[in-house]
C-alpha positions as a printed NumPy array, in Angstrom:
array([[ -0.251,   0.048,   0.045],
       [  2.965,   2.512,   1.182],
       [  4.373,   2.238,  -2.589],
       [  0.96 ,   2.443,  -4.371],
       [  0.783,   5.493,  -2.229],
       [  3.687,   7.063,  -3.889],
       [  2.413,   5.974,  -7.011],
       [  4.823,   3.11 ,  -7.778],
       [  4.211,  -0.113,  -9.611],
       [  3.495,  -3.177,  -7.404],
       [  2.373,  -7.024,  -7.83 ],
       [  2.095,  -9.536,  -5.635],
       [  2.008, -13.063,  -5.72 ],
       [  0.889, -15.661,  -2.939],
       [  1.326, -19.114,  -2.715],
       [  0.285, -21.663,  -0.115],
       [  0.84 , -25.438,  -1.253],
       [ -0.229, -28.318,   0.53 ],
       [  2.785, -28.026,   2.917],
       [  1.791, -24.536,   4.074],
       [  1.249, -25.641,   8.   ],
       [  4.842, -25.781,   9.029],
       [  6.365, -25.918,   5.739],
       [  7.28 , -23.295,   3.061],
       [  4.851, -20.546,   1.808],
       [  5.719, -17.433,   0.553],
       [  4.593, -14.297,  -1.62 ],
       [  6.229, -12.976,  -4.284],
       [  6.609,  -8.936,  -4.15 ],
       [  7.5  ,  -6.523,  -6.627],
       [  8.091,  -2.874,  -6.729],
       [  9.244,  -0.799,  -8.87 ],
       [  9.287,   2.634, -11.054],
       [  8.022,   0.737, -14.143],
       [  4.918,  -1.033, -15.254],
       [  5.644,  -4.922, -13.756],
       [  5.494,  -7.074, -16.66 ],
       [  4.637, -10.376, -13.996],
       [  4.206, -11.074, -10.262],
       [  6.578, -14.347, -10.447],
       [ 10.181, -14.073,  -9.265],
       [ 12.51 , -16.192, -10.171],
       [ 15.442, -14.268,  -8.755],
       [ 14.637, -12.244,  -5.702],
       [ 16.64 ,  -9.168,  -4.711],
       [ 15.621,  -9.761,  -1.408],
       [ 14.158, -12.907,   0.802],
       [ 12.94 , -12.576,   4.002],
       [ 12.696, -16.187,   5.621],
       [ 10.875, -16.511,   8.823],
       [ 11.438, -20.357,   8.896],
       [ 14.198, -22.972,   8.057],
       [ 12.366, -24.466,   5.128],
       [ 12.035, -21.429,   3.112],
       [ 15.037, -20.532,   4.367],
       [ 16.75 , -24.134,   2.275],
       [ 14.116, -23.377,  -0.092],
       [ 14.226, -20.038,  -1.525],
       [ 17.846, -18.92 ,  -0.248],
       [ 19.722, -20.326,  -2.884],
       [ 17.964, -18.484,  -5.522],
       [ 19.244, -15.003,  -4.019],
       [ 22.594, -13.751,  -6.105],
       [ 25.826, -12.647,  -4.564],
       [ 23.919,  -8.998,  -4.414],
       [ 21.151, -10.191,  -3.073],
       [ 19.625,  -9.422,   0.519],
       [ 18.807, -12.531,   2.565],
       [ 16.876, -12.044,   6.07 ],
       [ 16.462, -14.633,   7.904],
       [ 14.536, -14.936,  11.77 ],
       [ 17.363, -15.972,  13.664],
       [ 14.57 , -16.273,  16.615],
       [ 13.556, -19.715,  14.556],
       [ 16.381, -20.27 ,  12.484],
       [ 19.776, -21.64 ,  13.99 ],
       [ 21.54 , -22.478,  11.107],
       [ 22.201, -21.61 ,   7.699],
       [ 23.161, -23.538,   4.719],
       [ 26.349, -22.986,   3.847],
       [ 25.245, -22.219,  -0.388],
       [ 23.651, -18.584,   0.238],
       [ 25.263, -16.384,  -2.29 ],
       [ 23.477, -13.182,  -0.986],
       [ 24.219, -10.734,   1.804],
       [ 22.966, -12.923,   4.585],
       [ 21.743, -10.872,   7.884],
       [ 20.254, -12.739,  10.698],
       [ 17.248, -11.005,  12.449],
       [ 15.683, -11.872,  15.864],
       [ 11.832, -11.258,  14.823],
       [ 10.181, -13.014,  17.102],
       [ 12.183, -11.819,  19.786],
       [ 12.055,  -8.383,  18.979],
       [  8.056,  -9.101,  18.317],
       [  8.111, -10.738,  21.812],
       [  9.74 ,  -7.331,  23.685],
       [  7.326,  -5.005,  21.405],
       [  4.249,  -6.761,  23.132],
       [  3.51 ,  -9.894,  20.549],
       [  5.14 , -12.62 ,  18.29 ],
       [  2.544, -11.446,  16.228],
       [  4.38 ,  -8.509,  15.175],
       [  7.305, -10.073,  13.851],
       [  6.613,  -9.26 ,  10.277],
       [  6.472,  -5.964,  11.082],
       [ 10.045,  -5.947,  12.977],
       [ 11.108,  -7.363,   9.605],
       [  9.582,  -4.478,   7.896],
       [ 11.488,  -1.722,   9.749],
       [ 14.429,  -3.894,   9.053],
       [ 14.233,  -3.954,   5.257],
       [ 12.978,  -0.969,   4.819],
       [ 16.287,   0.49 ,   6.026],
       [ 18.745,  -2.079,   4.721],
       [ 16.783,  -1.279,   0.902],
       [ 16.133,   2.578,   1.253],
       [ 12.305,   2.316,   0.102],
       [ 10.89 ,   3.855,   3.012],
       [ 11.901,   6.263,   6.061],
       [ 10.826,   5.018,   9.407],
       [  8.533,   8.073,   9.651],
       [  6.896,   6.836,   6.642],
       [  6.177,   3.107,   8.38 ],
       [  4.983,   5.024,  11.481],
       [  2.779,   7.16 ,   9.681],
       [  1.15 ,   4.36 ,   7.566],
       [  0.641,   1.893,  10.707],
       [ -0.892,   4.729,  12.735],
       [ -3.569,   4.706,   9.685],
       [ -3.665,   0.837,   9.503],
       [ -4.08 ,   0.252,  13.044],
       [ -6.878,   2.488,  14.582],
       [ -6.831,   0.827,  18.214],
       [ -3.873,   2.513,  20.316],
       [ -2.881,  -0.248,  21.73 ],
       [ -2.612,  -1.801,  18.271],
       [ -0.61 ,   0.729,  17.24 ],
       [  1.568,   0.985,  20.225],
       [  2.928,  -2.626,  19.448],
       [  3.442,  -1.838,  16.06 ],
       [  5.178,   1.564,  16.27 ],
       [  7.569,  -0.553,  18.842],
       [  8.105,  -3.242,  16.289],
       [  8.756,  -1.215,  13.45 ],
       [ 11.704,   1.225,  15.756],
       [ 13.038,  -2.066,  16.332],
       [ 13.643,  -3.656,  12.982],
       [ 14.519,  -0.454,  12.072],
       [ 17.078,  -0.404,  14.829],
       [ 18.298,  -4.14 ,  14.361],
       [ 19.054,  -2.392,  10.825],
       [ 20.858,   0.332,  12.17 ],
       [ 23.507,  -2.351,  13.991],
       [ 24.688,  -4.228,  11.291]])
């Protein structure tokens, strides 16, 4: 949503196979300035792996100049054959500290936004305030996005 508000092109394609529970479910997101021909991503610039099966399956697809962020709260060992720049992020732990493990994806959002430079922290905060109307949800999500942003500043 944030990218479309900036008049950027956005596509996404979720993929939920029969192994979804505890296995590999993924979503390809493409954001760009020019029209996007397909939502299918064969070679990702950025990979967020929240569990080990996802890292094992999709990590080798990321090229040398790509970015791999993995949830080090749940993944203790990474495959040796990864070519991209690999960053551990304790997303689940940071989300729990913010108020709920359900905000792990928001922690990742803050981290990726800072690492790629696609959004500023203030933009993320404004978006979260618009998205979450209840003050308690705003507080948790604002803490989570800040935790991810700060973690990216430490690498």
